[in-house]
XYZ file of C-alpha atoms in Angstrom:
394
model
C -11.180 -8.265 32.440
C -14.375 -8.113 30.361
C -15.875 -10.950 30.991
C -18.751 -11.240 28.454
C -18.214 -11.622 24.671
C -21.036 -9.846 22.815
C -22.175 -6.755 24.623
C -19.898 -4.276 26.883
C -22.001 -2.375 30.349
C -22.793 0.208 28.461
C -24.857 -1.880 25.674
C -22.437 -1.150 23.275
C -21.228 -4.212 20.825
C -17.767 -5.197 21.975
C -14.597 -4.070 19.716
C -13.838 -8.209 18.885
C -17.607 -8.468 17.755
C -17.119 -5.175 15.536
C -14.008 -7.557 14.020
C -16.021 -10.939 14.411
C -12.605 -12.604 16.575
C -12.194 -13.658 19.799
C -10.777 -12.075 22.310
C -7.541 -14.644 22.135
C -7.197 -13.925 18.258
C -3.576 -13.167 17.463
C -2.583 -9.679 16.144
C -2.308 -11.308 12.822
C -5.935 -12.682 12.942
C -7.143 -9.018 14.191
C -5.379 -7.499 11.246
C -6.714 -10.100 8.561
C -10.616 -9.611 9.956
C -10.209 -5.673 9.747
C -9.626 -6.063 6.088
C -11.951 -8.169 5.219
C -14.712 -6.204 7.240
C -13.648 -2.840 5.746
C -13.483 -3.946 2.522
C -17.077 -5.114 2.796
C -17.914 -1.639 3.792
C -15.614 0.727 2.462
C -17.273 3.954 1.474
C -15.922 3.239 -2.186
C -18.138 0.624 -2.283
C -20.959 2.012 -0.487
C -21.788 4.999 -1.688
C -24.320 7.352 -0.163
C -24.423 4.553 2.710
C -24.337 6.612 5.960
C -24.761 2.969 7.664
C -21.782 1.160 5.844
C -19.499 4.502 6.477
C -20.237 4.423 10.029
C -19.776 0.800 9.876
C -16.609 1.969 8.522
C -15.249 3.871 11.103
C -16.115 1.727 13.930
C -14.465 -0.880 12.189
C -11.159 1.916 12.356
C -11.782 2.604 16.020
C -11.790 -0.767 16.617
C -8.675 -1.665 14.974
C -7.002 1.340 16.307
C -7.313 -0.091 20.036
C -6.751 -3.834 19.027
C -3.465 -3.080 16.605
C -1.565 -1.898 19.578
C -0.898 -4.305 22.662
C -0.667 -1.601 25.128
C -3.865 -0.254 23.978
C -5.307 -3.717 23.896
C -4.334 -4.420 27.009
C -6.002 -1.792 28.911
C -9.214 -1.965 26.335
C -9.231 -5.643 27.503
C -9.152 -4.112 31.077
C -10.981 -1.350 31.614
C -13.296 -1.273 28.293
C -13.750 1.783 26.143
C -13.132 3.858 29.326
C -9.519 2.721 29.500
C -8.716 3.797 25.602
C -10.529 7.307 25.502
C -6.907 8.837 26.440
C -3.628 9.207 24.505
C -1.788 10.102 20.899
C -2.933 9.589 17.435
C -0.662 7.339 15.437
C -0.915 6.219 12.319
C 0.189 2.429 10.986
C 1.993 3.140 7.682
C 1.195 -0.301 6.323
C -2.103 -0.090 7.068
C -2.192 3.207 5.236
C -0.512 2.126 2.210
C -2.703 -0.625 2.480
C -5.759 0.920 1.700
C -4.730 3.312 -0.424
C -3.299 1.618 -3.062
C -5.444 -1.400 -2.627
C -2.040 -3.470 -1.661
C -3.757 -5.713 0.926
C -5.255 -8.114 -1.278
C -2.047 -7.751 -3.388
C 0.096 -8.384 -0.478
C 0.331 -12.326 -1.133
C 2.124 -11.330 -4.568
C 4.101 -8.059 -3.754
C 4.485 -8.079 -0.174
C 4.632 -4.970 2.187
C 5.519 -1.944 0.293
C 8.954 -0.336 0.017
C 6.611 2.859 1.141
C 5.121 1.992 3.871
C 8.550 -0.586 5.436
C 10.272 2.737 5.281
C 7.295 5.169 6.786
C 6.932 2.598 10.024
C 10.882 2.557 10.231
C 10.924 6.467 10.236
C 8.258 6.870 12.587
C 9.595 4.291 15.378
C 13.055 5.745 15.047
C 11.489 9.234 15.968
C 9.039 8.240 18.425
C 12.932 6.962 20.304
C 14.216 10.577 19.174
C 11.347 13.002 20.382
C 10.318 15.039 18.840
C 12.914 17.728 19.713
C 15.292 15.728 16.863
C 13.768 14.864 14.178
C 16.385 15.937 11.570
C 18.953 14.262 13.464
C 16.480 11.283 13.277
C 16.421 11.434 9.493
C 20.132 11.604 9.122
C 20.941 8.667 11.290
C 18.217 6.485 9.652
C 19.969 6.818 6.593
C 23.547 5.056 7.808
C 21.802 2.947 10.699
C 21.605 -0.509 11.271
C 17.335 0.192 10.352
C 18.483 0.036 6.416
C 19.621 -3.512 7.357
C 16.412 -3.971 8.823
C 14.774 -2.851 5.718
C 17.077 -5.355 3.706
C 16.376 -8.064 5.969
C 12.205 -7.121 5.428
C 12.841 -6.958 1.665
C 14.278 -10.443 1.800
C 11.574 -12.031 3.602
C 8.787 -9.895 1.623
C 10.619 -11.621 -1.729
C 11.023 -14.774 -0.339
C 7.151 -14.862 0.942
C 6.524 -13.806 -2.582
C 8.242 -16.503 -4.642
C 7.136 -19.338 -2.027
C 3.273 -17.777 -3.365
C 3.978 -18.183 -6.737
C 5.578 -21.174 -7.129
C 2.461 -22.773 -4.701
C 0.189 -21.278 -6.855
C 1.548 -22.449 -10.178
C 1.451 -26.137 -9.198
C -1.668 -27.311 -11.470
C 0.307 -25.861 -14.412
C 4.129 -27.127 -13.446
C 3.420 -30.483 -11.617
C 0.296 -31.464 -12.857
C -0.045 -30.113 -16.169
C -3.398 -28.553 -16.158
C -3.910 -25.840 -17.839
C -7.152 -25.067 -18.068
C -7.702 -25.335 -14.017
C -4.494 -22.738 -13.822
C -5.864 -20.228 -15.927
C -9.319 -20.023 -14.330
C -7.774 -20.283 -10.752
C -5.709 -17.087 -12.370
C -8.643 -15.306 -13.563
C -11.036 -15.481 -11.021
C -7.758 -14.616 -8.605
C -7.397 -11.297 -11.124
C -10.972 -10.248 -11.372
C -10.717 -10.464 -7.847
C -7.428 -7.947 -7.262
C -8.976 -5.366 -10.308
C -11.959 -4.493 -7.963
C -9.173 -3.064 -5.160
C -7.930 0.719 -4.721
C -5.534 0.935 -7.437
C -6.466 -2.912 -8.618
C -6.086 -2.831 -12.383
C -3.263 -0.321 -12.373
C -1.362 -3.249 -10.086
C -2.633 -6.032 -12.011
C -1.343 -4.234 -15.365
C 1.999 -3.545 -13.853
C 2.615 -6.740 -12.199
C 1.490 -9.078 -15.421
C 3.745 -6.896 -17.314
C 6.864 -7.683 -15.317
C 6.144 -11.309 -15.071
C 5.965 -11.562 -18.545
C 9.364 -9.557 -18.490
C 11.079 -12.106 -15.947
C 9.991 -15.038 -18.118
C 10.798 -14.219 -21.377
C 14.436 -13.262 -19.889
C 14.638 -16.654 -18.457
C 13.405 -18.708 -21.505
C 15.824 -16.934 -24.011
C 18.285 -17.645 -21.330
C 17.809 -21.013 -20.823
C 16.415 -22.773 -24.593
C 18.149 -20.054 -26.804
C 21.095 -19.059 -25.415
C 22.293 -16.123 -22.272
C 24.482 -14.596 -25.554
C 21.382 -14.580 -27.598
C 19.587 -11.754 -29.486
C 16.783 -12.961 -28.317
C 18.242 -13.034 -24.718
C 19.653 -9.510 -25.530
C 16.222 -8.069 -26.903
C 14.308 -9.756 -23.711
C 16.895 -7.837 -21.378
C 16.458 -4.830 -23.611
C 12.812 -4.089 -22.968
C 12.911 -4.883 -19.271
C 15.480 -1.850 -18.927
C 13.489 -0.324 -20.990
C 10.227 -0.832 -19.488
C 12.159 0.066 -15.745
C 13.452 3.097 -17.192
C 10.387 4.525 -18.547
C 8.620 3.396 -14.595
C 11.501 5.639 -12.990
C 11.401 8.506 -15.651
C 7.855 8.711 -14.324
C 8.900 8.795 -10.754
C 11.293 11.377 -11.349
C 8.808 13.663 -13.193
C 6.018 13.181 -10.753
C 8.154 13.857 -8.633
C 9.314 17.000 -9.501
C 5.981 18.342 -10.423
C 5.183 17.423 -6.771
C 8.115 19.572 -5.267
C 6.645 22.413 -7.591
C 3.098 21.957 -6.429
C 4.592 21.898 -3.185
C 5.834 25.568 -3.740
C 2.693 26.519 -4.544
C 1.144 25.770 -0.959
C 3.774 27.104 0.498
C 3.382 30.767 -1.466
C -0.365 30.281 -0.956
C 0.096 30.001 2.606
C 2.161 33.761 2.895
C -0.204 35.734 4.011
C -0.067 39.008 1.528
C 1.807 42.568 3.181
C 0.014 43.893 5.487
C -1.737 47.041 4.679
C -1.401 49.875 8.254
C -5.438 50.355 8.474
C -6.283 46.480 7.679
C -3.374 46.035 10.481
C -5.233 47.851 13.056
C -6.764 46.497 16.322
C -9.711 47.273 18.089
C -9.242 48.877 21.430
C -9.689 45.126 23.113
C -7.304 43.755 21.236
C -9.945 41.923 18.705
C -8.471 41.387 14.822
C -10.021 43.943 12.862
C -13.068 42.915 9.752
C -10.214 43.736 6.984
C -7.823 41.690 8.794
C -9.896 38.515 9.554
C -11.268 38.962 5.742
C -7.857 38.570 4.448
C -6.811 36.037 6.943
C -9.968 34.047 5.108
C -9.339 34.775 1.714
C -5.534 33.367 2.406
C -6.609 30.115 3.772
C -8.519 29.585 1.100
C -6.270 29.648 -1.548
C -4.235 27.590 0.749
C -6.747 25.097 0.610
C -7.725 25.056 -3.524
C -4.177 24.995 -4.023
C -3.818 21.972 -1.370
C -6.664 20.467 -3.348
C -5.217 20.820 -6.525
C -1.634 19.124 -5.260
C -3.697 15.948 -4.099
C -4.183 13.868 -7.228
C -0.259 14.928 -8.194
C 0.997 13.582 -5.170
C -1.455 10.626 -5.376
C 0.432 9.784 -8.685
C 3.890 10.392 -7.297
C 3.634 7.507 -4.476
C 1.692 5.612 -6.989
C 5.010 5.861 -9.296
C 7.092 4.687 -6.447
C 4.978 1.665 -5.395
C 5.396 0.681 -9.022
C 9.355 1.028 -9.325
C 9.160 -0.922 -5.957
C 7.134 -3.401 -7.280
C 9.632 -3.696 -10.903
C 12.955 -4.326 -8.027
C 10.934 -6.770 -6.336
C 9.372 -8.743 -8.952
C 13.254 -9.197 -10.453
C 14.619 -10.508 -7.236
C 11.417 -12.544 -7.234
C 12.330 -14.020 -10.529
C 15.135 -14.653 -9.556
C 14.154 -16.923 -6.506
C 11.796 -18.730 -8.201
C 13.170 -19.410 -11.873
C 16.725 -19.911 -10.642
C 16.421 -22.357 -7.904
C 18.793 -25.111 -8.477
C 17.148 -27.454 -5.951
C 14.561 -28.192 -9.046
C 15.469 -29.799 -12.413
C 15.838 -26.704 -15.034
C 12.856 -29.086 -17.204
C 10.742 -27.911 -13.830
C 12.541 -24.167 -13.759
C 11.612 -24.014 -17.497
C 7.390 -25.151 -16.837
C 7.402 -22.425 -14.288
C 9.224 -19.508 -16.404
C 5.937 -20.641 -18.850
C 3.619 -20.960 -15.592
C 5.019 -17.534 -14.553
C 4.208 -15.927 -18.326
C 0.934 -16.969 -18.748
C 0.138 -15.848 -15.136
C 1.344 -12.446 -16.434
C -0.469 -12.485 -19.832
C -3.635 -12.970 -17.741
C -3.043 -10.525 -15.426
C -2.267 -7.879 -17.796
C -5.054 -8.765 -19.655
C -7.602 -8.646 -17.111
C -5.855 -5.133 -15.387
C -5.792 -3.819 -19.427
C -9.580 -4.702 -19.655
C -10.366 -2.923 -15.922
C -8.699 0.204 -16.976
C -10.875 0.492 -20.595
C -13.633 -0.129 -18.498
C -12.843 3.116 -16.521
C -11.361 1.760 -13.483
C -8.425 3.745 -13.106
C -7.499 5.724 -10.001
C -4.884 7.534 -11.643
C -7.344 10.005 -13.188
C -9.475 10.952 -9.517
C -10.778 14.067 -8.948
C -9.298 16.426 -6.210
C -12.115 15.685 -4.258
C -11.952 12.193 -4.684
C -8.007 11.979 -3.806
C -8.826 13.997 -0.613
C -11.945 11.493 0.252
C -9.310 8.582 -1.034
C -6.612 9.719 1.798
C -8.817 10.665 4.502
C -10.391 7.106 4.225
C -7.342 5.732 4.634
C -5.850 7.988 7.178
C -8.921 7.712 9.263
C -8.703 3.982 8.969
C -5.048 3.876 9.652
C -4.461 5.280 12.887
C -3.994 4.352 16.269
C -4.451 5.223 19.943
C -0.670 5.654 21.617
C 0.174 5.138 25.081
């Protein structure tokens, strides 16, 4: 066991230093320091800092040895030495994580649909092998792992609502005001500086302020109400128009998809640019197509990035509409309360969305949207996150 904390033999600072825990810290703990290390030096926010990005990734190595018992285990036996060995794998909440900034979002959306159903599908296949993966992805569909996906949904909502109904206790119980709303905005100046943060913000204020006006026509006007009717209106509305975009981001995808898979046919074959030397060595013509092939392999790869970017982006956000309704739901229709205490939170819950909508609104004229990257900065975007996502296997 390594007995010092600090230092390992080799004069190398210890993984738990890298993290700032101890080496009893719970996996939840080790998770919780990684973000907030790699936030503070995340390339995005360091740039041209070749001492934050290397920061960076031995902030991933670390957590890609401490994130996995086995791994830890041995790590906390036999150092570095004992980890040098074995599989990449990458933690699909993790990865989602990053990207999309969800982390610091997690207290008010949970885990994402994406990345619950990416750690689901990889498990089930590391049991499979890698000899059946179809098979895999056909019995995922009607397994018992969709009720474990249901039961994760359920707890994910649940851990939401408990958030927001903690949260909007100066406004419900003790009727301030003016301490809720700057608790609210500092809390969504905070989220707009994530991956992703004011397209989140924008889209989750929106849907509160959806959920509440629902519930207040319900409740004062009247559930057969026009003004209940309208409310209900523009949420379908508003959903629709979130999985219209899915669908055609999603179908633009598949095409661009084509695309790398025509760039990647290699042209015919012409008989002298098919020739071999005597030893058996790939001829000049023949390795100068083989380059110009990979190449357009690669621009069109490059080109797909920011498209598929946008098409997991559209998913997170019809995830996040489903959610935030069954959230709603929890929270503004729990009969252990008095409805005088459901109605303060329905107004609790739209003035928490007319802030954060607001302050995501005022992030995105400001030119912090991530919807418009660059292919290079997509490709920069996922590699971070890969990089900082996987983990040593067995």
């Amino acid at each position: 066991m390594l007995a010092a904390f600090g230092w390992d033999s080799r004069g190398q600072l210890r993984y738990y230093d890298l993290l700032r825990v101890k080496p009893s810290a719970s996996a939840a703990e080790v998770k919780k320091a990684y973000y907030k290390e790699a936030r503070a030096c995340h390339p995005d926010k360091n740039p041209g800092d070749a001492e934050a990005n290397a920061k960076f990734q031995k902030l991933a190595d670390a957590y890609q040895v401490l994130s996995d018992p086995e791994s830890r285990k041995k790590y906390d036996r036999e150092g570095k030495a004992g980890v040098q060995e074995g599989n990449v794998k990458m933690d699909p909440s993790v990865f989602f994580s990053l990207l999309f900034g969800s982390e610091r979002f997690e207290p008010w959306i949970g885990e994402l649909q994406l990345a619950m159903q990416t750690g689901q599908l990889a498990k089930a296949m590391e049991r499979g092998g890698p000899e059946s993966h179809e098979e895999v992805l056909e019995e995922e569909m009607m397994s018992d792992n969709s009720k474990v996906l249901k039961r994760r949904q359920l707890h994910r909502e649940v851990h939401c609502a408990v958030h927001l109904r903690e949260f909007m206790n100066d406004f419900v119980y003790r009727r301030d005001l003016a301490q809720f709303e700057q608790r609210a905005r500092l809390e969504a100046a905070d989220l707009a500086q994530c991956q992703f943060g004011p397209e989140l913000l924008a889209s989750l204020g929106e849907m509160y302020q959806l959920r509440a006006e629902i519930y207040l026509a319900d409740e004062l006007v009247g559930r057969f109400s026009l003004t209940k009717q309208m409310a209900a209106f523009k949420h379908s509305g508003k959903t629709m128009q979130h999985k219209f975009s899915l669908v055609s981001n999603g179908v633009n995808s598949l095409l661009q998809v084509k695309k790398v898979h025509d760039a990647s046919k290699a042209p015919p074959e012409e008989p002298a640019a098919a020739t071999a030397s005597s030893e058996g060595e790939v001829s000049a013509e023949e390795q100068a197509r083989m380059k110009a092939v990979e190449e357009k392999m690669e621009q069109a790869l490059d080109q797909a990035l920011p498209l598929f970017l946008q098409t997991a982006w559209a998913a997170v956000v019809t995830d996040i509409d489903s959610t935030v309704k069954e959230v709603g739901r929890k929270l503004l229709k729990d009969k252990s309360v008095p409805w005088q205490i459901r109605v303060r939170r329905s107004q609790a819950l739209q003035r928490l969305g007319q802030i954060f909508f607001e302050e995501g609104s005022k992030a995105l004229a400001a030119g912090g949207s991530a919807q418009t990257m660059t292919s290079e900065v997509a490709k920069a975007t996922l590699q971070e996150a890969l990089m900082a996502s996987v983990k040593m296997g067995k």
